[in-house]
Coordinates of C-alpha atoms (C1' of nucleotides) in Angstrom, one line a residue:
Chain A
M1 CA 0.0 -0.1 0.0
T2 CA 1.6 3.3 -1.1
N3 CA 0.5 6.9 -0.9
A4 CA -0.7 6.6 -4.6
D5 CA -2.8 3.5 -3.8
I6 CA -4.6 5.4 -1.0
V7 CA -5.1 8.4 -3.3
D8 CA -6.7 6.2 -5.9
I9 CA -9.1 4.7 -3.4
L10 CA -10.0 8.1 -2.2
E11 CA -10.4 9.5 -5.7
Q12 CA -12.7 6.6 -6.7
T13 CA -14.8 7.2 -3.7
T14 CA -15.2 10.7 -4.5
K15 CA -16.4 10.0 -7.9
L16 CA -18.8 7.5 -6.8
L17 CA -20.1 9.7 -3.9
E18 CA -20.9 12.3 -6.7
L19 CA -22.6 9.7 -8.8
H20 CA -24.8 8.7 -5.9
N21 CA -25.6 12.3 -5.3
D22 CA -24.0 12.6 -1.8
D23 CA -23.4 15.9 0.0
P24 CA -21.2 18.1 -2.2
F25 CA -19.3 19.6 0.7
K26 CA -18.5 16.0 2.0
I27 CA -17.5 15.1 -1.6
R28 CA -15.2 18.1 -1.6
S29 CA -13.7 17.0 1.7
Y30 CA -12.7 13.7 0.2
Q31 CA -11.4 15.3 -2.9
S32 CA -9.2 17.7 -1.1
T33 CA -8.0 14.8 1.1
A34 CA -7.0 13.0 -1.9
F35 CA -5.4 16.1 -3.5
N36 CA -3.3 16.8 -0.5
L37 CA -2.2 13.3 0.2
D38 CA -1.1 13.1 -3.5
K39 CA 1.4 16.0 -2.9
L40 CA 2.9 14.6 0.2
T41 CA 6.3 13.1 -0.2
E42 CA 6.4 11.3 3.2
D43 CA 5.1 7.8 3.5
I44 CA 1.6 8.1 4.8
T45 CA 1.4 4.5 5.8
E46 CA 3.8 5.1 8.6
L47 CA 1.6 7.8 10.3
P48 CA -0.8 7.0 13.0
A49 CA -4.3 8.5 13.0
T50 CA -3.2 11.0 15.6
E51 CA -0.5 12.3 13.1
L52 CA -2.8 12.2 10.1
V53 CA -5.3 14.6 11.7
K54 CA -2.5 17.3 11.9
L55 CA -2.5 17.4 7.9
P56 CA -4.6 20.2 6.4
G57 CA -8.2 19.3 5.5
I58 CA -8.0 16.0 7.5
G59 CA -10.1 15.4 10.5
K60 CA -10.9 12.5 12.8
S61 CA -13.2 10.8 10.3
M62 CA -10.8 11.0 7.3
A63 CA -7.9 9.9 9.3
N64 CA -9.6 6.8 10.4
K65 CA -10.7 6.2 6.8
I66 CA -7.0 6.6 5.7
R67 CA -5.9 4.1 8.4
E68 CA -8.6 1.6 7.3
I69 CA -7.3 1.7 3.7
I70 CA -3.7 1.2 5.1
D71 CA -4.5 -1.6 7.5
T72 CA -7.0 -3.5 5.4
G73 CA -6.3 -2.4 1.7
H74 CA -9.9 -1.5 1.5
L75 CA -12.4 1.3 2.2
N76 CA -15.8 -0.2 3.5
E77 CA -17.7 2.8 2.2
L78 CA -16.0 2.4 -1.3
D79 CA -16.9 -1.3 -1.3
T80 CA -20.5 -0.3 -0.5
L81 CA -20.7 2.2 -3.2
L82 CA -19.3 -0.2 -5.8
S83 CA -21.8 -2.8 -4.9
Q84 CA -24.5 -0.4 -5.7
T85 CA -23.1 0.6 -9.0
P86 CA -23.3 -1.7 -12.1
E87 CA -19.8 -2.2 -13.7
G88 CA -21.0 -0.8 -17.0
V89 CA -21.9 2.5 -15.3
L90 CA -18.3 2.5 -13.8
D91 CA -17.0 2.1 -17.4
M92 CA -18.7 5.4 -18.3
F93 CA -16.2 7.3 -16.2
R94 CA -13.6 6.7 -18.9
I95 CA -15.5 8.8 -21.4
K96 CA -14.2 12.3 -21.7
G97 CA -16.6 15.1 -21.6
I98 CA -19.1 13.6 -19.1
G99 CA -18.7 13.3 -15.4
P100 CA -20.6 11.9 -12.5
K101 CA -23.7 14.2 -12.9
K102 CA -24.3 13.3 -16.4
I103 CA -23.5 9.6 -15.9
R104 CA -26.1 9.6 -13.2
T105 CA -28.7 11.2 -15.5
I106 CA -27.9 8.6 -18.1
W107 CA -28.1 5.7 -15.7
H108 CA -31.2 7.0 -13.9
E109 CA -33.3 8.6 -16.6
L110 CA -32.7 6.0 -19.3
G111 CA -31.8 3.0 -17.3
I112 CA -28.6 2.5 -19.2
E113 CA -26.0 0.3 -17.4
N114 CA -23.3 -0.5 -20.0
L115 CA -21.4 1.1 -22.7
R116 CA -23.1 -0.8 -25.6
D117 CA -26.5 0.5 -24.6
L118 CA -25.1 3.9 -24.3
Q119 CA -23.8 3.8 -27.9
L120 CA -27.2 2.6 -29.1
A121 CA -28.9 5.5 -27.2
C122 CA -26.7 8.0 -28.8
E123 CA -27.1 6.5 -32.2
N124 CA -30.9 6.7 -32.0
G125 CA -30.7 10.3 -30.5
Q126 CA -32.2 9.5 -27.1
I127 CA -29.1 11.0 -25.4
A128 CA -29.7 14.5 -26.8
T129 CA -33.2 14.6 -25.4
L130 CA -32.1 14.4 -21.8
K131 CA -32.2 17.5 -19.8
G132 CA -28.7 19.2 -19.7
F133 CA -27.7 17.2 -22.8
G134 CA -27.7 18.2 -26.5
A135 CA -26.8 17.0 -29.9
S136 CA -23.2 18.2 -29.3
T137 CA -22.8 16.1 -26.1
Q138 CA -24.4 13.1 -27.7
E139 CA -21.7 13.4 -30.5
K140 CA -19.0 13.7 -28.1
I141 CA -19.9 10.7 -26.2
L142 CA -20.2 8.7 -29.4
S143 CA -16.8 9.8 -30.6
S144 CA -15.3 9.1 -27.2
L145 CA -16.9 5.6 -27.2
E146 CA -15.4 4.9 -30.6
F147 CA -12.0 6.0 -29.4
L148 CA -12.2 3.8 -26.4
Q149 CA -13.1 0.8 -28.5
S150 CA -10.2 1.4 -30.7
Q151 CA -8.0 1.5 -27.6
S152 CA -9.2 -1.6 -25.8
G153 CA -6.8 -4.3 -24.9
K154 CA -3.9 -2.0 -25.0
I155 CA -1.6 -0.6 -22.4
R156 CA 1.0 2.1 -22.2
M157 CA 4.7 1.5 -22.7
D158 CA 5.7 2.2 -19.2
K159 CA 3.1 -0.5 -17.8
A160 CA 4.1 -2.9 -20.6
D161 CA 7.8 -2.4 -19.7
A162 CA 7.1 -3.2 -16.1
L163 CA 4.9 -6.2 -16.7
A164 CA 7.4 -7.7 -19.3
G165 CA 10.1 -7.2 -16.6
V166 CA 8.1 -9.2 -14.0
L167 CA 7.3 -11.9 -16.5
R168 CA 11.0 -12.2 -17.5
D169 CA 12.0 -12.4 -13.8
A170 CA 9.4 -15.1 -13.1
I171 CA 10.4 -17.2 -16.3
A172 CA 14.1 -16.9 -16.2
P173 CA 14.7 -19.4 -13.3
Q174 CA 12.8 -22.0 -15.2
V175 CA 14.4 -21.9 -18.7
D176 CA 17.8 -21.7 -20.5
R177 CA 17.1 -18.1 -21.8
V178 CA 14.3 -15.7 -22.1
E179 CA 14.2 -12.4 -24.0
I180 CA 11.6 -9.7 -24.2
S181 CA 10.8 -9.1 -28.0
G182 CA 7.7 -7.7 -30.0
Q183 CA 6.3 -4.3 -29.2
V184 CA 8.0 -3.9 -25.8
R185 CA 11.4 -4.4 -27.3
R186 CA 10.5 -2.0 -30.1
K187 CA 9.4 0.6 -27.6
A188 CA 5.9 1.0 -29.0
Q189 CA 4.1 3.7 -27.2
E190 CA 0.9 1.4 -26.7
V191 CA 1.2 -2.3 -26.5
D192 CA -1.5 -4.9 -27.2
T193 CA 0.7 -8.0 -26.8
I194 CA 3.5 -8.6 -24.4
Q195 CA 5.8 -11.2 -26.1
L196 CA 8.7 -13.1 -24.7
L197 CA 10.8 -15.7 -26.4
I198 CA 12.0 -18.6 -24.5
G199 CA 15.1 -20.9 -25.4
T200 CA 14.3 -24.5 -24.4
S201 CA 14.9 -28.0 -25.6
Q202 CA 12.1 -29.3 -23.3
L203 CA 8.9 -28.2 -24.7
R204 CA 6.4 -30.0 -22.5
A205 CA 8.4 -29.4 -19.4
T206 CA 8.7 -25.8 -20.1
M207 CA 5.0 -25.4 -20.8
N208 CA 4.2 -27.2 -17.5
A209 CA 6.6 -24.9 -15.7
L210 CA 5.0 -21.8 -17.2
N211 CA 1.6 -23.1 -15.9
T212 CA 3.0 -23.2 -12.3
I213 CA 3.4 -19.3 -12.4
P214 CA 0.4 -18.3 -10.2
F215 CA -0.3 -15.0 -11.9
L216 CA -0.4 -16.5 -15.5
H217 CA -3.5 -18.0 -16.9
Q218 CA -3.1 -19.9 -20.3
H219 CA -5.8 -19.7 -23.0
A220 CA -5.6 -23.3 -24.2
A221 CA -7.6 -22.6 -27.5
E222 CA -5.1 -20.0 -28.7
S223 CA -2.0 -21.9 -27.6
S224 CA 0.0 -24.6 -29.2
P225 CA 2.9 -26.8 -28.2
F226 CA 5.3 -24.1 -29.2
A227 CA 3.3 -21.1 -28.0
W228 CA 1.8 -20.2 -24.8
R229 CA -0.9 -17.5 -25.0
G230 CA -3.0 -16.2 -22.2
S231 CA -3.3 -13.5 -19.8
M232 CA -1.8 -12.2 -16.6
D233 CA -3.4 -10.9 -13.4
G234 CA -4.0 -7.2 -13.3
T235 CA -4.0 -6.4 -17.0
E236 CA -6.1 -7.0 -20.1
V237 CA -3.1 -7.2 -22.4
A238 CA -2.5 -10.4 -24.3
I239 CA 0.6 -12.4 -23.2
E240 CA 2.5 -14.4 -25.8
L241 CA 5.4 -16.8 -24.8
L242 CA 7.1 -18.4 -27.7
L243 CA 9.3 -21.5 -27.3
Y244 CA 12.3 -22.1 -29.6
P245 CA 15.3 -24.3 -29.5
A246 CA 18.2 -22.2 -27.9
N247 CA 20.2 -22.1 -31.2
Q248 CA 17.4 -20.4 -33.0
L249 CA 16.7 -17.7 -30.4
D250 CA 18.8 -14.9 -31.8
R251 CA 17.3 -15.4 -35.2
Q252 CA 13.7 -15.5 -33.9
L253 CA 14.5 -12.5 -31.5
F254 CA 15.3 -10.5 -34.7
I255 CA 12.1 -11.7 -36.4
H256 CA 9.7 -11.2 -33.6
T257 CA 11.1 -7.7 -32.7
A258 CA 10.5 -6.2 -36.1
A259 CA 7.1 -5.3 -37.3
E260 CA 6.0 -7.2 -40.4
A261 CA 6.2 -4.2 -42.7
H262 CA 9.9 -3.8 -41.7
L263 CA 10.7 -7.6 -42.3
K264 CA 9.4 -7.2 -45.9
Q265 CA 12.0 -4.7 -46.7
A266 CA 14.5 -5.9 -49.3
G267 CA 18.0 -4.5 -49.9
Q268 CA 20.5 -4.6 -52.6
A269 CA 21.2 -8.3 -52.0
G270 CA 17.7 -9.0 -53.4
Q271 CA 16.7 -10.7 -50.0
T272 CA 14.1 -9.4 -47.7
L273 CA 15.0 -9.1 -44.0
L274 CA 12.9 -12.0 -43.2
Q275 CA 14.7 -14.1 -45.9
A276 CA 18.1 -12.9 -44.5
A277 CA 17.2 -13.8 -41.0
M278 CA 16.1 -17.4 -42.0
S279 CA 19.2 -18.0 -44.0
G280 CA 22.9 -18.0 -43.0
D281 CA 24.7 -19.1 -40.0
D282 CA 25.6 -15.8 -38.4
T283 CA 22.4 -14.6 -36.7
T284 CA 23.7 -11.5 -35.1
E285 CA 21.4 -8.6 -36.0
T286 CA 24.1 -6.7 -37.8
A287 CA 24.9 -9.8 -39.9
I288 CA 21.2 -10.1 -40.9
Y289 CA 21.0 -6.5 -42.2
D290 CA 24.3 -7.1 -43.9
R291 CA 23.1 -10.2 -45.8
A292 CA 19.9 -8.3 -46.8
G293 CA 22.1 -5.4 -48.2
L294 CA 20.5 -2.9 -45.8
P295 CA 22.0 -0.6 -43.3
Y296 CA 21.7 -1.5 -39.6
I297 CA 18.4 -0.3 -37.9
V298 CA 18.1 -0.1 -34.1
P299 CA 15.2 -2.1 -32.5
E300 CA 13.0 1.0 -31.7
M301 CA 12.8 1.9 -35.4
R302 CA 12.0 -1.4 -36.9
E303 CA 8.3 -0.5 -37.6
D304 CA 8.3 0.0 -41.4
A305 CA 10.2 1.7 -44.4
F306 CA 10.5 4.9 -42.6
A307 CA 13.8 3.7 -41.0
F308 CA 15.4 3.1 -44.5
R309 CA 14.4 6.4 -45.8
W310 CA 15.9 7.9 -42.7
S311 CA 19.1 6.0 -43.2
A312 CA 19.7 7.6 -46.5
Y313 CA 21.0 10.6 -44.6
H314 CA 21.7 9.4 -41.1
Q315 CA 23.7 6.6 -39.3
A316 CA 22.2 4.7 -36.3
D317 CA 24.9 6.1 -34.0
E318 CA 23.7 9.7 -34.7
L319 CA 20.6 8.7 -32.7
V320 CA 20.0 10.5 -29.3
T321 CA 20.8 8.4 -26.1
W322 CA 20.4 9.2 -22.4
D323 CA 24.0 9.9 -22.1
D324 CA 23.7 12.8 -24.6
L325 CA 21.3 14.7 -22.3
R326 CA 22.7 17.7 -20.5
G327 CA 19.7 19.0 -18.8
T328 CA 15.9 19.1 -18.4
L329 CA 13.6 22.0 -19.2
H330 CA 10.0 21.1 -18.4
N331 CA 9.6 20.4 -14.7
H332 CA 7.4 21.5 -11.8
S333 CA 7.9 22.0 -8.2
T334 CA 6.0 22.8 -5.0
W335 CA 5.6 26.3 -6.2
S336 CA 2.8 24.9 -8.4
D337 CA 1.5 21.4 -8.5
G338 CA 4.8 19.4 -8.1
K339 CA 5.6 17.1 -5.1
H340 CA 9.1 18.3 -4.5
T341 CA 10.7 21.6 -3.8
L342 CA 12.8 23.4 -6.3
G343 CA 15.9 22.5 -4.5
Q344 CA 14.9 18.8 -4.2
M345 CA 14.2 18.8 -7.9
A346 CA 17.5 20.5 -8.9
D347 CA 19.5 18.4 -6.5
A348 CA 17.9 15.2 -8.1
T349 CA 18.7 16.5 -11.6
R350 CA 22.3 17.1 -10.7
E351 CA 22.6 13.5 -9.1
L352 CA 21.5 12.2 -12.7
G353 CA 24.7 13.8 -13.9
L354 CA 22.9 16.6 -15.6
S355 CA 24.1 20.3 -15.6
Y356 CA 20.9 22.3 -15.7
F357 CA 17.5 22.1 -14.3
G358 CA 14.8 24.1 -16.0
I359 CA 11.9 24.9 -13.9
A360 CA 8.5 25.4 -15.7
D361 CA 5.9 25.6 -13.2
H362 CA 2.3 26.3 -14.2
S363 CA 1.3 30.0 -15.0
Q364 CA -1.6 31.9 -13.4
T365 CA -4.4 30.6 -15.5
A366 CA -3.9 27.2 -14.2
A367 CA -5.6 28.0 -11.0
Y368 CA -6.2 24.2 -10.4
A369 CA -2.5 23.6 -10.4
N370 CA -1.5 26.5 -8.1
G371 CA -0.3 28.5 -11.2
L372 CA 2.1 31.5 -10.3
K373 CA 0.9 35.0 -10.2
P374 CA 3.4 37.6 -11.5
Q375 CA 4.5 38.5 -7.8
Q376 CA 5.1 34.6 -7.2
V377 CA 7.2 34.5 -10.3
R378 CA 9.5 37.4 -8.8
E379 CA 9.6 35.4 -5.5
Q380 CA 10.5 32.1 -7.3
H381 CA 13.2 33.9 -9.2
A382 CA 14.8 35.2 -6.0
D383 CA 14.6 31.6 -4.7
I384 CA 16.4 30.4 -7.9
D385 CA 19.1 33.2 -7.6
R386 CA 19.8 32.1 -4.0
L387 CA 20.0 28.3 -5.1
N388 CA 22.2 29.1 -8.1
E389 CA 24.7 30.9 -5.9
Q390 CA 25.2 27.8 -3.9
Y391 CA 25.4 25.5 -7.0
G392 CA 28.1 27.4 -8.7
P393 CA 29.0 27.5 -12.4
D394 CA 28.8 23.8 -13.3
F395 CA 25.1 23.4 -12.4
Q396 CA 22.4 26.0 -12.8
I397 CA 18.6 26.3 -12.5
L398 CA 17.1 28.0 -15.5
K399 CA 14.1 30.2 -15.1
G400 CA 11.2 28.9 -17.2
I401 CA 7.5 28.8 -17.0
E402 CA 4.8 26.7 -18.6
S403 CA 2.6 29.4 -19.8
D404 CA -0.9 28.4 -20.7
I405 CA -2.0 29.2 -24.3
L406 CA -5.4 30.8 -24.0
G407 CA -8.3 30.1 -26.2
D408 CA -7.2 32.9 -28.6
G409 CA -3.6 31.8 -28.7
S410 CA -2.2 34.4 -26.4
L411 CA 0.0 33.6 -23.4
D412 CA -1.3 34.4 -20.0
Y413 CA 1.1 36.9 -18.7
E414 CA 1.9 40.5 -19.7
T415 CA 5.1 41.0 -21.5
D416 CA 6.8 42.6 -18.5
T417 CA 6.5 39.2 -16.8
L418 CA 7.2 37.0 -19.7
A419 CA 10.5 39.0 -20.2
L420 CA 11.7 37.8 -16.8
F421 CA 12.0 34.1 -17.9
D422 CA 15.1 32.6 -19.5
Y423 CA 12.4 30.5 -21.7
V424 CA 8.8 29.9 -22.0
V425 CA 7.1 26.6 -22.6
A426 CA 3.8 27.4 -24.2
S427 CA 1.2 24.7 -23.7
V428 CA -2.6 24.3 -24.0
H429 CA -4.4 23.1 -21.0
Q430 CA -8.0 24.3 -21.3
N431 CA -10.6 24.4 -24.1
L432 CA -9.3 21.1 -25.5
N433 CA -11.9 20.2 -28.1
M434 CA -11.4 22.8 -30.9
A435 CA -11.7 22.0 -34.5
I436 CA -8.6 21.5 -36.5
D437 CA -8.6 25.1 -38.1
K438 CA -9.1 26.8 -34.9
A439 CA -6.7 24.7 -32.9
T440 CA -4.1 25.1 -35.5
A441 CA -4.4 28.9 -35.7
R442 CA -4.4 29.0 -31.9
L443 CA -1.0 27.2 -31.7
I444 CA 0.5 29.2 -34.6
K445 CA -0.5 32.5 -32.8
A446 CA 1.3 31.3 -29.7
I447 CA 4.4 30.1 -31.8
E448 CA 4.4 33.7 -33.3
N449 CA 4.6 35.2 -29.9
P450 CA 8.3 36.3 -29.5
Y451 CA 8.3 35.1 -25.8
T452 CA 7.5 31.4 -26.8
T453 CA 10.6 29.2 -26.7
I454 CA 9.2 25.7 -26.7
L455 CA 5.8 24.5 -27.8
G456 CA 4.6 22.2 -25.0
H457 CA 2.7 18.9 -25.6
P458 CA 1.4 19.9 -29.1
T459 CA -1.8 17.9 -29.3
G460 CA -2.8 17.5 -25.6
R461 CA -3.5 13.9 -26.0
L462 CA -3.4 11.3 -23.4
L463 CA -2.6 7.9 -24.7
L464 CA -5.5 5.4 -24.5
A465 CA -7.6 8.0 -22.8
R466 CA -8.0 11.0 -25.0
A467 CA -7.3 11.7 -28.6
G468 CA -6.1 15.3 -28.3
Y469 CA -7.3 18.2 -30.5
P470 CA -6.7 17.7 -34.1
I471 CA -3.9 19.9 -35.6
D472 CA -2.4 20.5 -39.0
H473 CA 1.0 19.1 -38.0
K474 CA 2.9 20.5 -41.0
A475 CA 1.6 24.0 -40.5
V476 CA 2.5 24.1 -36.8
I477 CA 6.0 22.5 -37.5
D478 CA 6.6 24.9 -40.3
A479 CA 5.5 27.9 -38.1
C480 CA 8.1 26.6 -35.4
A481 CA 10.8 26.7 -38.1
A482 CA 9.9 30.2 -39.2
H483 CA 10.0 31.5 -35.6
H484 CA 12.6 29.5 -34.1
V485 CA 10.6 27.7 -31.8
I486 CA 11.5 24.3 -30.2
I487 CA 9.0 21.5 -30.2
E488 CA 8.6 19.3 -27.1
I489 CA 8.7 15.6 -27.0
N490 CA 6.6 15.4 -23.8
A491 CA 8.3 12.3 -22.2
S492 CA 5.6 11.4 -19.9
P493 CA 4.4 7.9 -20.9
Y494 CA 0.7 9.3 -20.7
R495 CA 1.5 11.7 -23.5
L496 CA 4.6 11.2 -25.6
D497 CA 3.4 14.3 -27.5
I498 CA 4.4 15.4 -30.2
D499 CA 4.0 11.9 -31.7
W500 CA 7.1 10.3 -33.0
R501 CA 5.9 10.1 -36.6
W502 CA 6.4 13.9 -36.9
I503 CA 10.0 14.1 -35.6
D504 CA 11.8 13.5 -38.9
Y505 CA 9.6 16.2 -40.7
A506 CA 10.5 18.6 -37.9
M507 CA 14.2 17.8 -38.2
Q508 CA 14.1 18.3 -41.9
Q509 CA 12.6 21.7 -41.4
G510 CA 15.5 22.5 -39.0
V511 CA 13.2 22.5 -35.9
M512 CA 14.9 21.2 -32.8
L513 CA 13.2 18.8 -30.4
S514 CA 13.4 18.9 -26.6
I515 CA 13.0 15.8 -24.5
N516 CA 10.9 17.1 -21.6
P517 CA 9.9 14.9 -18.7
D518 CA 7.0 17.3 -17.5
A519 CA 8.2 15.9 -14.1
H520 CA 6.1 16.6 -11.0
S521 CA 8.4 14.8 -8.7
T522 CA 12.1 13.8 -8.6
T523 CA 11.2 10.2 -10.0
G524 CA 9.4 11.9 -12.9
L525 CA 12.7 13.2 -14.3
L526 CA 13.3 9.4 -15.2
D527 CA 10.5 9.6 -17.7
M528 CA 13.1 11.1 -20.0
H529 CA 14.0 7.6 -20.7
Y530 CA 10.5 7.1 -22.5
G531 CA 11.2 10.3 -24.3
I532 CA 14.6 9.0 -25.6
A533 CA 13.0 5.8 -26.8
I534 CA 10.2 7.5 -28.6
G535 CA 12.6 10.0 -30.0
R536 CA 14.9 7.3 -31.4
K537 CA 11.9 5.6 -32.9
G538 CA 11.3 8.8 -34.8
G539 CA 15.0 9.2 -35.7
L540 CA 15.8 12.0 -33.4
T541 CA 19.5 12.7 -33.6
R542 CA 21.6 14.1 -30.7
K543 CA 22.3 17.2 -32.9
M544 CA 18.7 18.0 -33.1
T545 CA 18.0 17.4 -29.5
F546 CA 17.6 20.9 -27.7
N547 CA 18.4 19.5 -24.2
A548 CA 21.6 17.9 -25.5
L549 CA 23.0 21.3 -25.6
T550 CA 25.6 21.9 -22.8
L551 CA 24.8 24.5 -20.2
P552 CA 27.0 27.2 -21.8
E553 CA 25.5 26.4 -25.1
M554 CA 22.0 26.5 -23.8
K555 CA 22.6 29.9 -22.1
A556 CA 24.1 31.3 -25.2
W557 CA 21.3 30.0 -27.3
L558 CA 18.5 31.5 -25.1
A559 CA 20.2 34.8 -24.8
D560 CA 20.9 35.0 -28.4
R561 CA 17.3 34.1 -29.2
K562 CA 16.2 36.9 -26.9
Q563 CA 18.3 39.3 -28.6
R564 CA 17.1 38.4 -32.0
K565 CA 13.4 38.7 -30.9
G566 CA 14.2 42.1 -29.6
I567 CA 13.5 41.2 -25.9
E568 CA 15.1 43.4 -23.3
L569 CA 17.2 41.2 -20.9
P570 CA 16.4 42.1 -17.3
A571 CA 18.8 44.5 -15.7
N572 CA 20.4 41.8 -13.4
S573 CA 20.7 39.2 -16.1
R574 CA 23.9 37.1 -16.3
Chain B
dG1 C1' -16.5 15.8 6.0
dC2 C1' -13.5 20.1 7.8
dC3 C1' -13.1 24.1 10.2
dG4 C1' -13.4 27.7 13.5
dT5 C1' -15.4 30.1 16.3
dT6 C1' -19.1 36.1 17.7
dT7 C1' -17.6 27.6 19.6
dT8 C1' -21.2 22.5 18.4
dC9 C1' -23.6 25.0 13.8
dG10 C1' -23.2 27.3 9.5
dG11 C1' -20.2 28.1 5.9
dC12 C1' -17.0 26.0 3.1
dC13 C1' -16.2 27.3 -2.7
dC14 C1' -10.1 27.1 -8.4
dG15 C1' -11.7 29.5 -12.8
dA16 C1' -12.5 29.1 -17.9
dC17 C1' -15.2 27.3 -21.0
dT18 C1' -19.0 24.8 -23.1
dG19 C1' -23.3 23.5 -24.0
dT20 C1' -27.1 24.1 -22.6
dT21 C1' -29.7 27.4 -21.5
dT22 C1' -32.2 32.1 -21.1
dT23 C1' -28.8 32.3 -16.1
dC24 C1' -26.0 28.4 -15.0
dA25 C1' -24.6 23.4 -14.1
dG26 C1' -21.1 20.3 -15.4
dT27 C1' -16.6 19.3 -16.7
dC28 C1' -11.7 19.9 -17.2
dG29 C1' -6.9 20.6 -16.1

DNA sequence: GCCGTTTTCGGCCCGACTGTTTTCAGTCG
């Protein structure tokens, strides 16, 4: 039981209390307790009820509930609420654009208790007739349902990575060799099958051993003597474990890592990669590409023919790696909605061996996230100056902000405040369902703003949960090129935005990309690993990676850009 | 459910935006 588990249970209780029309102020109390616990860095599970009541917004009752969760793993109240709610109604919470109140209306007014019936009710126009609903809401529900259907059975790369690791560790003691292959090895941002290859000469014994692993459940109908297929506790994703003789494993690892479209590629030798993998004795991956007469492609890029178009003017060793990173630019602290202080975040960054920590807390419009008012910006900068004096020249905190892009494309500070920052990450956080023309124009206006340095998470998508607003990617990237704006690869595994398929186009237009963790805690900094993986998949070179610039290079770049944009540097600037 | 008393009740309350209204409830980040 961790802080996050407790927060999850409280948040779910909040939603269900709202669904069941409980007292709004009681609900608020649960909500704020969850909110406050989420920000806590100390381990709540160690605190007795007498200590819990000292936390803001937590009284005797909430303290006891928190202890109940810690001690039993359950909250009685939540279990009761769950027992009173059909599972299909719970599923409705995944639909974007409707919340507890509207779900309650759908459930109680129309008696709808599952997503299928909800879809039918949308299709025959029933939803639009409900009080508080209209044709637009009905349309939104329908498109959200379609999106959810298209995403079912998939999980994000971070979860897939972790599950594949658990599987490998459970299988390893039982077999000669086990390797993670497929989408996970290819660093796909979404995974529908976790695949591992097992090297063994004892088919039946290995199958039996696999079936002794308690959290695995074989689906016999889909399996064969050479392939274990089934599921794993705690996830809907498919599990596939393929058995091969040990001497075939390298060859098969190559074949099962690459997507089919990649294997079909043929090189000068006239062989496809698949043919090259199946023939010949040397089964190292470089040898297979050699035999096919094709350049070596890293596992991340083995999706389709793009990798070979890319190799026409790049080498694999130009791809960015973690070791190329010199700093990090999009991060939050306790000044807005982060968990750790500015000093803790900067220290953690320095411990990673990086030489600059860019703070980009939320701006004033983001009231929900404690966005900084102009006065607080000045106070934070005084804090940074103080810390920077302690750090000395080899490590520095850079003064950034994540400024909200308002509905009309303007940034949410006056220019006298914007001029105080070393750089500005401009991001959309509200008004997320614009049509493509309006959304594109909005972003371009923000890009044209001389204070915008980096365009943050360009589409606002949340993988598997929200499609994001549609934008004309080429127009946005071209605008970034024209105005010397960097594009963020938001490295949070929930976002991975801009999509990797646009990285090469951006590079071709001369637009640099910044691998930004959007870290809200010290561990969040490590999300840059996902950004690296997805950047490499898109062909991102170290040369075009903005935060691969050294500290002196970064400072010079930012100062030079300000000068070119005619922005007056503050009097006390370095 | 929490909080703070002019102390055991009554007030509490992110703000922008949308879509639904015809003044505002619901949702979102």
